[in-house]
Amino acid sequence: MGLIKIKNIIAGAAAALASSVGIMDCYPLVPAIFAVYLLWNNKTILFYIGLFTGMGYFMSFQTMTKYLFIIVVSFIGIRFYSWINKRCSGPAAAVITALTTCAMGISAEMTGSVDKIQIILSIAESAVIFGTVVITDRGLKYIEFMGKSEKSTSKSLLPDKEEAFAASVGGLAKMIAKAGCEVEQGKSDHTAKLESEITGRMCACCEGCVICWNDNRQSMSQKIVDLINAVKERMDKKEIIEKVYVDNCPYYEKMVDAATDAFLRLELNEAWYRRLKENRQVIAKQLDAMAVLMEDWVNNEKCVDGHRKMKITKIYVEAKETGFTVEEVHIYENADGYAIIKADIYTKWDGGLPVGAFIKAVSSATGMAWRAAKDTKALITSICTPVTLYEDTTYYALSGIATKKKTGSSVSGDSFGMFELDSGIYNVCLSDGMGSGKRANDESNLVVDLLEKFLEAGFKKSEAIDMMNSAMVLSGEGDSFSTVDFAAIDLYSGVAEIIKIGAAVSFVKRNRNVEVIQCDSLPVGYDAEQKINPVKTKLENGEFLVMVTDGVLEYLHVKNPVEKLCEIVADAGSDNAGVISQDILDRVLLMTGGYAMDDMTVITIGVWEK
């Protein structure tokens, strides 16, 4: 409360002193200080007391009347401009006040004999007013917001508890993985276990046990081991009985049955142990990926407020000039060195202001192009709204799709998704479900949906692929698998990272030159431990990446389908991604007589500089 009183007293004193600065009956600081006062929306009677007292003391009645008229007209002009444009910047207020003063001075001279010196003096006074308003308004804003930026401290994205939670999840993953290894290491010898069970069931209750084992223990044990080995080699039961591995035993056939039953049970248990081990490894892998994700949340974005204080101040100033009030603003750098701005903003104007106006203000303040995060509100109102801006990308990408379901099928088994992340990565996922129809469509849809959700959650590409693959392993049914053709295009650098899991080849179209991209791997859900080897390629302005499913290649009925499709891609002459996709599919169908023996999908992604 004391600080506000001091500001009001200073405003009144400044108004009084402005009235004392006069040259040749011109007092340019009076309308200038009044315009600045209106811009800052101060409401204090002390300003008007100081202004009118100074004018009454230092000015003649005629001069005071002139400047009162200028003040009234400037007041109406600034308020009207603010009402029309929902804001009034310092330069706009300076122009209105300067023009009002100039018009008043020149019109007064025109009523009598024309005095060129007075006209020049009026123009000079207007120029002084314009410069004073702009400099004073901007200077006061820098003083105010410089203090605010000085108080801006490095803001951690997540508190220490989240970092500790990430470490604990990583530790849990290691424990589960270790438990899986212990299950494997803890297995005892199969043969010894089977021998013990057979002798316990058959020999222990036999009346002739003493005769068989007392004098021929080693020989008897070897005979049973030979029997067990024959069972383990899946020898026919009749053949095992005919070979008589254990001679002179009245219960030999029952012993063979007992050995077979024991082995089958042990084999089933081992299968469950293997499945348990695999599932533990998969879950451990998923938990480990979650731990890495949490660590990335903590460490991936570094606050650089301390090195960007002047830029932060400029953001405050430009935002206020545009009509926004910035509560708090921070600048970050991500792991790739690209800038991110996070701000809490609102506006007092009725109806609100578009977020695009704030982006323009930030661009003006920083000298950089920016883009808003996805799901950012389009309209900023009087409610304080968090806004995140990302350094704008160098390129933009557009996709075009052409599809044809298998002839006679009700639905295509191919699924696809295209989405751009806030990180500036344009992702394309194409999945071909095994077979065709609804089941294949459901499986490929699940693959695409899982991958998209993992990437949007913040997982890295390799981790998202591993998570999706392991999830499909856990939920896999029999021999049902899907392929994945995934491309992540960095719109800052133009580098495309392509990952293929059982997918067909892709093509990079560089005018008439075509590059083939292929990678051998098993389909999704087949093996949770398979290694994924991405392929990287650079896309320049106007180049295209073409992705296809197996159905496009397999039924071309030519000696080298890949080479033929290369020719088709090269011949596609359009700059429209959708037209290229349809042209490729039409050419393929022309070669198959219009008959689709499998689901066909062609996706073309074009990259252009902004």
Coordinates of C-alpha atoms in Angstrom, one line a residue:
M1 CA 0.0 0.0 0.0
G2 CA 2.9 2.3 0.8
L3 CA 4.5 1.7 -2.6
I4 CA 1.2 2.7 -4.4
K5 CA 1.1 5.9 -2.5
I6 CA 4.7 6.7 -3.4
K7 CA 3.9 6.1 -7.1
N8 CA 0.8 8.4 -6.9
I9 CA 2.9 11.1 -5.3
I10 CA 5.6 10.8 -8.0
A11 CA 2.9 10.9 -10.7
G12 CA 1.5 14.2 -9.2
A13 CA 5.0 15.7 -8.9
A14 CA 5.9 14.7 -12.5
A15 CA 2.7 16.3 -13.8
A16 CA 3.5 19.6 -11.9
L17 CA 7.1 19.6 -13.1
A18 CA 6.0 19.0 -16.7
S19 CA 4.0 22.2 -16.6
S20 CA 7.1 24.2 -15.7
V21 CA 9.1 23.2 -18.8
G22 CA 8.2 25.7 -21.4
I23 CA 9.9 27.1 -24.5
M24 CA 8.4 30.0 -26.5
D25 CA 5.0 29.4 -24.9
C26 CA 5.2 25.6 -25.8
Y27 CA 4.8 23.0 -23.1
P28 CA 5.3 19.7 -24.9
L29 CA 5.8 17.6 -21.7
V30 CA 2.2 18.3 -20.5
P31 CA 0.3 16.3 -23.2
A32 CA 3.2 13.8 -23.3
I33 CA 3.0 13.0 -19.5
F34 CA -0.8 12.9 -19.8
A35 CA -0.6 10.3 -22.6
V36 CA 1.8 8.2 -20.6
Y37 CA -0.6 8.5 -17.6
L38 CA -3.5 7.1 -19.7
L39 CA -1.4 4.2 -21.0
W40 CA -0.6 3.1 -17.6
N41 CA -4.2 3.2 -16.4
N42 CA -3.3 4.9 -13.2
K43 CA -6.3 6.3 -11.3
T44 CA -5.1 8.9 -8.8
I45 CA -6.4 12.4 -8.1
L46 CA -2.9 13.4 -7.2
F47 CA -1.9 13.4 -10.9
Y48 CA -4.7 15.8 -11.8
I49 CA -4.0 18.0 -8.8
G50 CA -0.4 18.3 -9.8
L51 CA -1.2 18.8 -13.5
F52 CA -3.8 21.6 -13.0
T53 CA -1.8 23.3 -10.2
G54 CA 1.3 23.4 -12.4
M55 CA -0.6 24.6 -15.4
G56 CA -2.3 27.4 -13.4
Y57 CA 0.9 28.5 -11.9
F58 CA 3.3 28.4 -14.9
M59 CA 1.0 29.1 -17.9
S60 CA -1.0 32.0 -19.1
F61 CA -4.8 31.6 -19.3
Q62 CA -4.7 31.4 -23.1
T63 CA -2.0 28.8 -23.1
M64 CA -3.7 26.8 -20.3
T65 CA -6.9 26.7 -22.4
K66 CA -5.0 25.5 -25.4
Y67 CA -3.4 22.6 -23.5
L68 CA -6.6 21.7 -21.7
F69 CA -8.2 21.3 -25.1
I70 CA -5.3 19.2 -26.3
I71 CA -5.6 17.0 -23.2
V72 CA -9.4 16.5 -23.8
V73 CA -9.0 15.6 -27.5
S74 CA -6.1 13.3 -26.7
F75 CA -8.1 11.6 -24.0
I76 CA -11.0 11.0 -26.4
G77 CA -8.7 9.8 -29.2
I78 CA -6.7 7.4 -27.1
R79 CA -9.9 5.9 -25.5
F80 CA -11.6 5.6 -28.8
Y81 CA -8.5 3.9 -30.4
S82 CA -8.4 1.5 -27.4
W83 CA -12.1 0.7 -27.8
I84 CA -11.8 0.0 -31.5
N85 CA -8.5 -2.1 -31.3
K86 CA -8.9 -3.5 -27.8
R87 CA -5.6 -2.0 -26.9
C88 CA -3.4 1.1 -27.3
S89 CA 0.3 0.8 -27.6
G90 CA 2.8 3.5 -26.7
P91 CA 3.5 4.5 -30.4
A92 CA -0.2 4.7 -31.1
A93 CA -0.8 7.0 -28.1
A94 CA 2.2 9.1 -29.1
V95 CA 0.9 9.6 -32.6
I96 CA -2.6 10.6 -31.4
T97 CA -1.2 13.1 -28.9
A98 CA 1.4 14.5 -31.3
L99 CA -1.2 15.0 -34.2
T100 CA -3.7 16.6 -31.8
T101 CA -1.0 19.1 -30.6
C102 CA 0.2 19.8 -34.1
A103 CA -3.4 20.3 -35.5
M104 CA -4.2 22.6 -32.6
G105 CA -1.0 24.7 -33.1
I106 CA -1.4 25.0 -36.9
S107 CA -5.1 25.7 -36.8
A108 CA -4.5 28.5 -34.3
E109 CA -1.9 30.1 -36.6
M110 CA -4.3 29.8 -39.6
T111 CA -6.9 32.1 -37.9
G112 CA -4.5 35.0 -38.2
S113 CA -1.6 35.9 -40.4
V114 CA 0.5 32.8 -41.3
D115 CA 3.7 32.7 -39.3
K116 CA 6.0 30.0 -40.7
I117 CA 8.2 30.0 -37.6
Q118 CA 5.1 29.2 -35.4
I119 CA 4.1 26.4 -37.7
I120 CA 7.6 24.9 -37.6
L121 CA 7.5 25.3 -33.8
S122 CA 4.2 23.4 -33.7
I123 CA 5.6 20.6 -35.8
A124 CA 8.8 20.5 -33.6
E125 CA 6.7 20.4 -30.4
S126 CA 4.7 17.5 -31.9
A127 CA 7.9 15.6 -32.6
V128 CA 9.1 16.2 -29.1
I129 CA 5.8 14.9 -27.7
F130 CA 5.9 11.8 -29.9
G131 CA 9.5 11.0 -28.8
T132 CA 8.8 11.7 -25.1
V133 CA 5.7 9.5 -25.0
V134 CA 7.4 6.5 -26.8
I135 CA 10.7 6.8 -24.8
T136 CA 9.0 7.4 -21.4
D137 CA 6.4 4.6 -21.9
R138 CA 9.0 2.1 -23.1
G139 CA 11.4 3.1 -20.4
L140 CA 8.9 2.7 -17.6
K141 CA 7.9 -0.7 -18.9
Y142 CA 11.6 -1.9 -19.0
I143 CA 12.1 -0.6 -15.5
E144 CA 9.0 -2.4 -14.2
F145 CA 9.7 -5.7 -16.0
M146 CA 13.4 -5.7 -15.6
G147 CA 12.8 -6.1 -11.9
K148 CA 10.3 -8.9 -12.6
S149 CA 12.8 -10.7 -14.8
E150 CA 15.6 -10.3 -12.2
K151 CA 13.3 -12.2 -9.7
S152 CA 12.7 -14.9 -12.3
T153 CA 14.4 -18.1 -11.0
S154 CA 15.2 -21.4 -12.6
K155 CA 12.0 -23.3 -12.5
S156 CA 12.3 -27.1 -12.3
L157 CA 9.7 -28.9 -14.4
L158 CA 9.2 -31.5 -11.8
P159 CA 9.8 -31.5 -8.1
D160 CA 12.4 -33.7 -6.4
K161 CA 9.8 -36.3 -5.5
E162 CA 9.3 -37.1 -9.2
E163 CA 13.0 -37.6 -9.6
A164 CA 13.1 -40.0 -6.7
F165 CA 10.0 -41.8 -8.1
A166 CA 11.9 -42.3 -11.4
A167 CA 14.8 -43.8 -9.6
S168 CA 12.6 -46.1 -7.6
V169 CA 10.8 -47.3 -10.8
G170 CA 14.2 -48.0 -12.4
G171 CA 15.2 -50.0 -9.3
L172 CA 12.0 -52.0 -9.4
A173 CA 12.7 -52.8 -13.1
K174 CA 16.1 -54.2 -12.2
M175 CA 14.7 -56.3 -9.4
I176 CA 12.0 -57.9 -11.6
A177 CA 14.6 -58.6 -14.4
K178 CA 16.9 -60.1 -11.8
A179 CA 14.1 -62.3 -10.5
G180 CA 13.6 -63.6 -14.0
C181 CA 17.2 -64.6 -14.2
E182 CA 17.1 -66.3 -10.8
V183 CA 14.2 -68.5 -12.0
E184 CA 16.4 -69.6 -14.9
Q185 CA 19.4 -70.2 -12.8
G186 CA 17.5 -72.0 -10.1
K187 CA 16.4 -74.9 -12.3
S188 CA 17.7 -78.3 -11.1
D189 CA 18.9 -81.2 -13.4
H190 CA 15.9 -82.6 -15.3
T191 CA 17.2 -86.1 -15.5
A192 CA 17.9 -86.4 -11.7
K193 CA 14.5 -84.9 -10.9
L194 CA 12.7 -87.4 -13.2
E195 CA 14.8 -90.4 -11.9
S196 CA 13.9 -89.4 -8.3
E197 CA 10.2 -89.2 -9.1
I198 CA 10.1 -92.5 -11.0
T199 CA 11.9 -94.5 -8.3
G200 CA 9.8 -92.9 -5.6
R201 CA 6.6 -93.9 -7.3
M202 CA 7.5 -97.3 -8.7
C203 CA 10.5 -98.8 -6.8
A204 CA 9.8 -97.6 -3.3
C205 CA 6.6 -99.6 -3.1
C206 CA 7.9 -102.6 -5.0
E207 CA 8.5 -105.9 -3.1
G208 CA 11.6 -106.6 -5.1
C209 CA 13.2 -103.2 -4.6
V210 CA 15.9 -104.6 -2.3
I211 CA 16.9 -107.2 -4.9
C212 CA 17.2 -104.7 -7.7
W213 CA 19.0 -101.9 -5.9
N214 CA 21.1 -103.4 -3.1
D215 CA 23.8 -105.1 -5.3
N216 CA 23.2 -103.3 -8.6
R217 CA 22.5 -99.7 -7.6
Q218 CA 24.7 -98.1 -10.2
S219 CA 23.5 -100.4 -13.0
M220 CA 19.9 -99.9 -12.0
S221 CA 20.2 -96.1 -11.9
Q222 CA 21.8 -96.1 -15.4
K223 CA 19.0 -98.2 -16.8
I224 CA 16.4 -95.7 -15.5
V225 CA 18.4 -92.8 -16.9
D226 CA 18.5 -94.6 -20.3
L227 CA 14.7 -95.0 -20.1
I228 CA 14.3 -91.3 -19.3
N229 CA 16.5 -90.3 -22.2
A230 CA 14.4 -92.4 -24.5
V231 CA 11.3 -90.6 -23.3
K232 CA 13.0 -87.2 -23.6
E233 CA 13.9 -88.0 -27.2
R234 CA 10.2 -88.6 -27.8
M235 CA 10.7 -92.3 -28.7
D236 CA 7.5 -94.2 -29.4
K237 CA 6.1 -95.9 -26.2
K238 CA 5.8 -99.3 -28.0
E239 CA 9.5 -99.0 -29.1
I240 CA 10.6 -98.1 -25.5
I241 CA 8.7 -101.2 -24.1
E242 CA 10.3 -103.5 -26.7
K243 CA 13.8 -102.3 -25.9
V244 CA 13.3 -103.2 -22.2
Y245 CA 15.7 -100.6 -20.7
V246 CA 14.9 -102.0 -17.2
D247 CA 15.0 -105.8 -17.5
N248 CA 13.5 -108.2 -15.0
C249 CA 11.0 -105.5 -13.7
P250 CA 7.4 -106.8 -13.4
Y251 CA 6.1 -103.2 -13.6
Y252 CA 8.2 -102.0 -16.5
E253 CA 5.2 -100.9 -18.6
K254 CA 3.9 -98.9 -15.7
M255 CA 7.4 -97.4 -15.2
V256 CA 7.4 -96.3 -18.9
D257 CA 4.0 -94.6 -18.3
A258 CA 5.3 -92.9 -15.1
A259 CA 8.4 -91.7 -16.9
T260 CA 6.3 -90.3 -19.8
D261 CA 3.8 -88.6 -17.5
A262 CA 6.6 -87.1 -15.3
F263 CA 8.4 -85.8 -18.4
L264 CA 5.3 -84.2 -19.9
R265 CA 4.5 -82.5 -16.5
L266 CA 8.1 -81.3 -16.2
E267 CA 8.0 -80.0 -19.8
L268 CA 4.8 -78.1 -19.1
N269 CA 6.2 -76.6 -16.0
E270 CA 9.3 -75.5 -17.9
A271 CA 7.1 -73.9 -20.5
W272 CA 5.4 -71.9 -17.8
Y273 CA 8.7 -70.9 -16.3
R274 CA 9.9 -69.7 -19.7
R275 CA 6.7 -67.7 -20.2
L276 CA 7.0 -66.3 -16.7
K277 CA 10.6 -65.3 -17.3
E278 CA 9.7 -63.7 -20.6
N279 CA 6.8 -61.8 -19.1
R280 CA 9.0 -60.6 -16.2
Q281 CA 11.6 -59.4 -18.7
V282 CA 8.9 -57.6 -20.7
I283 CA 7.4 -55.9 -17.6
A284 CA 10.9 -54.9 -16.4
K285 CA 11.6 -53.4 -19.8
Q286 CA 8.4 -51.4 -19.7
L287 CA 9.2 -50.2 -16.2
D288 CA 12.7 -49.3 -17.2
A289 CA 11.3 -47.2 -20.1
M290 CA 8.9 -45.4 -17.7
A291 CA 11.9 -44.6 -15.5
V292 CA 13.8 -43.2 -18.4
L293 CA 10.7 -41.1 -19.4
M294 CA 10.5 -39.7 -15.9
E295 CA 14.2 -38.8 -15.9
D296 CA 13.7 -37.1 -19.2
W297 CA 10.8 -35.1 -17.8
V298 CA 13.2 -33.9 -15.0
N299 CA 16.3 -33.3 -17.1
N300 CA 15.2 -32.9 -20.7
E301 CA 14.3 -29.1 -20.5
K302 CA 16.8 -26.8 -18.9
C303 CA 15.7 -23.4 -17.6
V304 CA 17.9 -20.6 -19.0
D305 CA 16.2 -17.6 -17.5
G306 CA 19.5 -16.4 -16.0
H307 CA 21.0 -15.9 -19.5
R308 CA 17.9 -14.5 -21.1
K309 CA 16.8 -11.7 -18.7
M310 CA 16.7 -9.0 -21.4
K311 CA 14.6 -11.2 -23.7
I312 CA 12.3 -12.0 -20.8
T313 CA 11.9 -8.2 -20.2
K314 CA 11.2 -7.6 -23.8
I315 CA 8.5 -10.3 -23.8
Y316 CA 6.8 -8.5 -20.8
V317 CA 7.0 -5.2 -22.7
E318 CA 5.9 -6.4 -26.1
A319 CA 3.1 -8.4 -24.5
K320 CA 1.8 -5.4 -22.7
E321 CA 2.0 -3.3 -25.8
T322 CA -0.2 -5.9 -27.5
G323 CA -2.7 -5.9 -24.7
F324 CA -1.6 -8.9 -22.6
T325 CA -0.6 -9.0 -19.0
V326 CA 2.1 -11.6 -18.3
E327 CA 2.1 -13.0 -14.8
E328 CA 5.2 -15.1 -15.2
V329 CA 7.4 -16.2 -18.1
H330 CA 10.3 -18.7 -18.3
I331 CA 12.6 -19.7 -21.2
Y332 CA 13.9 -23.3 -21.5
E333 CA 16.2 -25.2 -23.8
N334 CA 15.4 -28.8 -24.6
A335 CA 18.0 -31.6 -25.1
D336 CA 18.5 -30.6 -28.8
G337 CA 19.1 -26.9 -27.9
Y338 CA 15.8 -25.6 -29.2
A339 CA 14.1 -22.9 -27.1
I340 CA 10.7 -23.2 -25.3
I341 CA 8.8 -20.4 -23.6
K342 CA 6.3 -21.0 -20.9
A343 CA 4.1 -18.1 -19.8
D344 CA 1.0 -17.4 -17.7
I345 CA -1.0 -14.6 -19.5
Y346 CA -4.4 -12.9 -19.5
T347 CA -6.0 -9.8 -21.0
K348 CA -8.4 -7.2 -19.5
W349 CA -10.1 -6.5 -22.9
D350 CA -13.7 -7.6 -23.3
G351 CA -14.0 -10.5 -25.6
G352 CA -10.3 -11.5 -25.2
L353 CA -7.4 -11.5 -27.7
P354 CA -6.2 -14.2 -30.0
V355 CA -3.2 -16.2 -28.9
G356 CA -1.7 -15.4 -32.3
A357 CA -1.3 -11.8 -31.2
F358 CA 0.8 -13.0 -28.2
I359 CA 2.9 -15.2 -30.5
K360 CA 3.6 -12.1 -32.7
A361 CA 4.6 -10.1 -29.6
V362 CA 7.0 -12.8 -28.5
S363 CA 8.5 -13.1 -32.0
S364 CA 9.0 -9.3 -32.0
A365 CA 10.7 -9.4 -28.6
T366 CA 13.0 -12.4 -29.3
G367 CA 13.6 -12.0 -33.1
M368 CA 12.6 -15.6 -33.6
A369 CA 9.6 -17.4 -35.0
W370 CA 7.4 -19.4 -32.6
R371 CA 4.5 -21.9 -32.7
A372 CA 2.0 -22.7 -29.9
A373 CA 1.8 -26.1 -28.3
K374 CA -1.0 -28.4 -29.4
D375 CA -4.3 -27.8 -27.6
T376 CA -3.4 -24.2 -26.8
K377 CA -6.5 -22.0 -26.3
A378 CA -7.1 -19.9 -29.4
L379 CA -8.5 -17.0 -27.3
I380 CA -6.9 -15.5 -24.2
T381 CA -9.4 -13.9 -21.8
S382 CA -9.3 -12.3 -18.4
I383 CA -8.7 -15.8 -16.9
C384 CA -5.0 -16.4 -16.5
T385 CA -4.0 -19.1 -19.0
P386 CA -0.7 -21.1 -19.3
V387 CA 0.7 -20.9 -22.8
T388 CA 3.7 -22.9 -24.1
L389 CA 5.5 -21.7 -27.2
Y390 CA 8.1 -23.7 -29.2
E391 CA 10.8 -22.4 -31.4
D392 CA 9.3 -22.8 -34.9
T393 CA 10.5 -25.5 -37.2
T394 CA 12.4 -25.0 -40.5
Y395 CA 10.1 -27.4 -42.5
Y396 CA 6.5 -28.4 -42.6
A397 CA 5.2 -31.8 -43.8
L398 CA 2.0 -32.8 -45.6
S399 CA 0.8 -36.4 -46.2
G400 CA -1.4 -38.0 -48.8
I401 CA -3.0 -41.5 -48.6
A402 CA -4.4 -43.9 -51.2
T403 CA -5.9 -47.2 -50.1
K404 CA -7.8 -50.2 -51.5
K405 CA -9.1 -53.1 -49.4
K406 CA -8.7 -56.7 -50.5
T407 CA -11.3 -57.6 -53.2
G408 CA -14.2 -59.2 -51.4
S409 CA -13.2 -58.0 -48.0
S410 CA -15.5 -55.8 -45.9
V411 CA -12.7 -53.8 -44.3
S412 CA -9.0 -53.2 -44.8
G413 CA -6.5 -54.8 -42.5
D414 CA -4.1 -51.8 -42.9
S415 CA -4.1 -49.0 -40.4
F416 CA -2.2 -45.7 -40.4
G417 CA -1.7 -42.5 -38.3
M418 CA 0.0 -39.2 -38.9
F419 CA 0.6 -36.7 -36.1
E420 CA 3.1 -33.9 -35.2
L421 CA 4.5 -33.7 -31.7
D422 CA 5.3 -30.4 -29.9
S423 CA 8.9 -31.4 -30.2
G424 CA 8.8 -30.7 -33.9
I425 CA 8.8 -34.4 -35.0
Y426 CA 6.3 -35.4 -37.7
N427 CA 5.4 -39.1 -37.1
V428 CA 3.8 -41.5 -39.6
C429 CA 2.9 -45.1 -38.7
L430 CA 1.6 -47.7 -41.1
S431 CA 0.6 -51.1 -39.9
D432 CA -0.4 -54.2 -41.9
G433 CA -2.4 -56.7 -39.8
M434 CA -1.9 -60.4 -40.6
G435 CA -4.5 -61.5 -43.1
S436 CA -7.4 -59.3 -43.9
G437 CA -10.8 -58.3 -42.6
K438 CA -11.9 -57.1 -39.2
R439 CA -9.4 -59.1 -37.1
A440 CA -6.5 -57.8 -39.1
N441 CA -7.9 -54.3 -38.9
D442 CA -8.4 -54.5 -35.1
E443 CA -4.8 -55.7 -34.6
S444 CA -3.2 -53.0 -36.9
N445 CA -5.4 -50.3 -35.3
L446 CA -4.2 -51.4 -31.8
V447 CA -0.5 -51.2 -33.0
V448 CA -0.9 -47.7 -34.4
D449 CA -2.9 -46.5 -31.4
L450 CA -0.4 -47.8 -28.9
L451 CA 2.5 -46.3 -30.7
E452 CA 0.8 -42.9 -31.0
K453 CA -0.1 -42.9 -27.3
F454 CA 3.4 -43.8 -26.2
L455 CA 5.0 -41.1 -28.3
E456 CA 2.5 -38.4 -27.1
A457 CA 3.2 -39.5 -23.5
G458 CA 6.9 -38.5 -24.1
F459 CA 8.6 -41.8 -24.7
K460 CA 11.5 -41.8 -27.1
K461 CA 11.0 -43.5 -30.5
S462 CA 13.0 -46.6 -29.6
E463 CA 11.3 -46.9 -26.2
A464 CA 7.9 -46.4 -27.7
I465 CA 8.5 -49.1 -30.3
D466 CA 9.8 -51.5 -27.6
M467 CA 6.9 -50.7 -25.3
M468 CA 4.4 -51.4 -28.1
N469 CA 6.2 -54.5 -29.2
S470 CA 6.3 -55.9 -25.6
A471 CA 2.7 -55.1 -25.0
M472 CA 1.8 -57.0 -28.2
V473 CA 3.9 -60.0 -27.0
L474 CA 2.0 -60.0 -23.7
S475 CA -1.4 -59.9 -25.4
G476 CA -0.4 -62.0 -28.4
E477 CA -2.7 -64.8 -29.6
G478 CA -1.2 -67.7 -31.4
D479 CA 0.4 -66.8 -34.7
S480 CA -1.3 -63.4 -35.1
F481 CA 1.2 -60.6 -35.8
S482 CA 1.2 -57.2 -37.4
T483 CA 3.9 -55.2 -39.2
V484 CA 5.0 -51.7 -38.4
D485 CA 6.4 -49.1 -40.8
F486 CA 7.3 -46.0 -38.8
A487 CA 8.9 -42.7 -39.9
A488 CA 9.8 -39.8 -37.6
I489 CA 10.7 -36.7 -39.5
D490 CA 12.6 -34.0 -37.6
L491 CA 11.1 -30.7 -39.0
Y492 CA 14.0 -28.7 -37.7
S493 CA 16.7 -30.6 -39.7
G494 CA 14.7 -32.6 -42.2
V495 CA 16.3 -35.9 -41.1
A496 CA 13.8 -38.8 -41.3
E497 CA 14.4 -41.8 -39.0
I498 CA 12.7 -44.9 -40.4
I499 CA 11.9 -48.1 -38.4
K500 CA 10.6 -51.2 -40.0
I501 CA 9.3 -54.3 -38.1
G502 CA 8.4 -56.9 -40.7
A503 CA 7.3 -54.1 -43.1
A504 CA 7.8 -53.6 -46.8
V505 CA 10.4 -51.4 -48.4
S506 CA 10.0 -47.6 -48.5
F507 CA 11.1 -45.1 -51.1
V508 CA 12.6 -41.6 -51.0
K509 CA 11.7 -39.6 -54.1
R510 CA 14.2 -36.9 -55.0
N511 CA 12.7 -35.6 -58.3
R512 CA 13.4 -38.5 -60.7
N513 CA 15.9 -40.2 -58.4
V514 CA 14.5 -42.8 -56.0
E515 CA 16.3 -44.3 -52.9
V516 CA 15.1 -47.6 -51.6
I517 CA 14.9 -48.1 -47.8
Q518 CA 14.6 -51.6 -46.3
C519 CA 15.3 -53.4 -43.1
D520 CA 14.8 -57.1 -42.2
S521 CA 13.0 -57.8 -38.9
L522 CA 10.2 -59.9 -37.5
P523 CA 6.6 -58.6 -37.1
V524 CA 5.3 -56.9 -34.0
G525 CA 4.6 -59.3 -31.1
Y526 CA 6.8 -62.1 -32.3
D527 CA 9.9 -61.5 -30.1
A528 CA 10.1 -58.9 -27.3
E529 CA 13.9 -59.0 -27.4
Q530 CA 14.4 -58.4 -31.1
K531 CA 16.8 -55.5 -31.9
I532 CA 15.4 -52.6 -34.0
N533 CA 17.8 -50.9 -36.4
P534 CA 16.5 -47.6 -37.6
V535 CA 17.6 -46.1 -41.0
K536 CA 18.2 -42.4 -41.3
T537 CA 17.9 -40.2 -44.4
K538 CA 17.9 -36.5 -45.1
L539 CA 14.8 -35.0 -46.8
E540 CA 15.4 -31.7 -48.6
N541 CA 12.8 -29.1 -49.7
G542 CA 10.2 -30.7 -52.0
E543 CA 11.3 -34.3 -51.5
F544 CA 8.9 -37.2 -50.6
L545 CA 9.0 -40.3 -48.5
V546 CA 6.7 -43.1 -49.9
M547 CA 5.6 -45.9 -47.6
V548 CA 3.6 -49.0 -48.8
T549 CA 2.2 -52.2 -47.4
D550 CA 3.0 -55.7 -48.7
G551 CA -0.1 -55.9 -50.8
V552 CA 1.3 -53.1 -53.1
L553 CA 4.5 -55.1 -53.9
E554 CA 3.6 -58.8 -53.7
Y555 CA 1.2 -59.0 -56.7
L556 CA 3.0 -56.9 -59.4
H557 CA 3.8 -60.1 -61.3
V558 CA 7.2 -58.9 -62.4
K559 CA 10.7 -60.3 -61.9
N560 CA 11.8 -57.5 -59.6
P561 CA 8.8 -55.8 -57.9
V562 CA 10.9 -53.3 -55.9
E563 CA 12.7 -52.1 -59.1
K564 CA 9.3 -51.8 -60.9
L565 CA 7.8 -49.8 -58.0
C566 CA 10.9 -47.6 -58.1
E567 CA 10.0 -46.7 -61.7
I568 CA 6.4 -46.0 -60.8
V569 CA 7.5 -43.7 -57.9
A570 CA 9.9 -41.9 -60.1
D571 CA 7.3 -41.3 -62.8
A572 CA 4.8 -39.7 -60.4
G573 CA 5.3 -36.1 -61.4
S574 CA 3.0 -34.2 -59.1
D575 CA 4.1 -31.9 -56.1
N576 CA 0.9 -33.0 -54.2
A577 CA 1.4 -35.9 -51.8
G578 CA -2.1 -37.1 -52.2
V579 CA -1.9 -37.1 -56.0
I580 CA 1.4 -39.1 -55.9
S581 CA -0.1 -41.7 -53.6
Q582 CA -3.2 -42.2 -55.8
D583 CA -1.1 -42.2 -59.0
I584 CA 1.2 -45.0 -57.6
L585 CA -1.8 -47.1 -56.5
D586 CA -3.6 -46.7 -59.8
R587 CA -0.5 -47.8 -61.7
V588 CA -0.1 -50.9 -59.5
L589 CA -3.8 -51.8 -59.9
L590 CA -3.4 -51.4 -63.7
M591 CA -0.8 -54.1 -63.5
T592 CA -3.0 -56.4 -61.4
G593 CA -6.1 -55.9 -63.6
G594 CA -7.8 -53.8 -60.9
Y595 CA -7.9 -56.9 -58.6
A596 CA -6.5 -56.5 -55.1
M597 CA -5.4 -59.8 -53.7
D598 CA -4.4 -58.2 -50.5
D599 CA -5.1 -54.8 -48.7
M600 CA -3.2 -52.0 -50.4
T601 CA -2.1 -48.7 -48.8
V602 CA 0.3 -46.0 -50.1
I603 CA 1.3 -43.1 -47.9
T604 CA 3.4 -40.2 -49.3
I605 CA 4.9 -37.5 -47.1
G606 CA 6.2 -34.3 -48.6
V607 CA 8.6 -31.9 -46.8
W608 CA 8.9 -28.2 -47.6
E609 CA 10.8 -25.3 -46.2
K610 CA 8.7 -22.6 -44.4

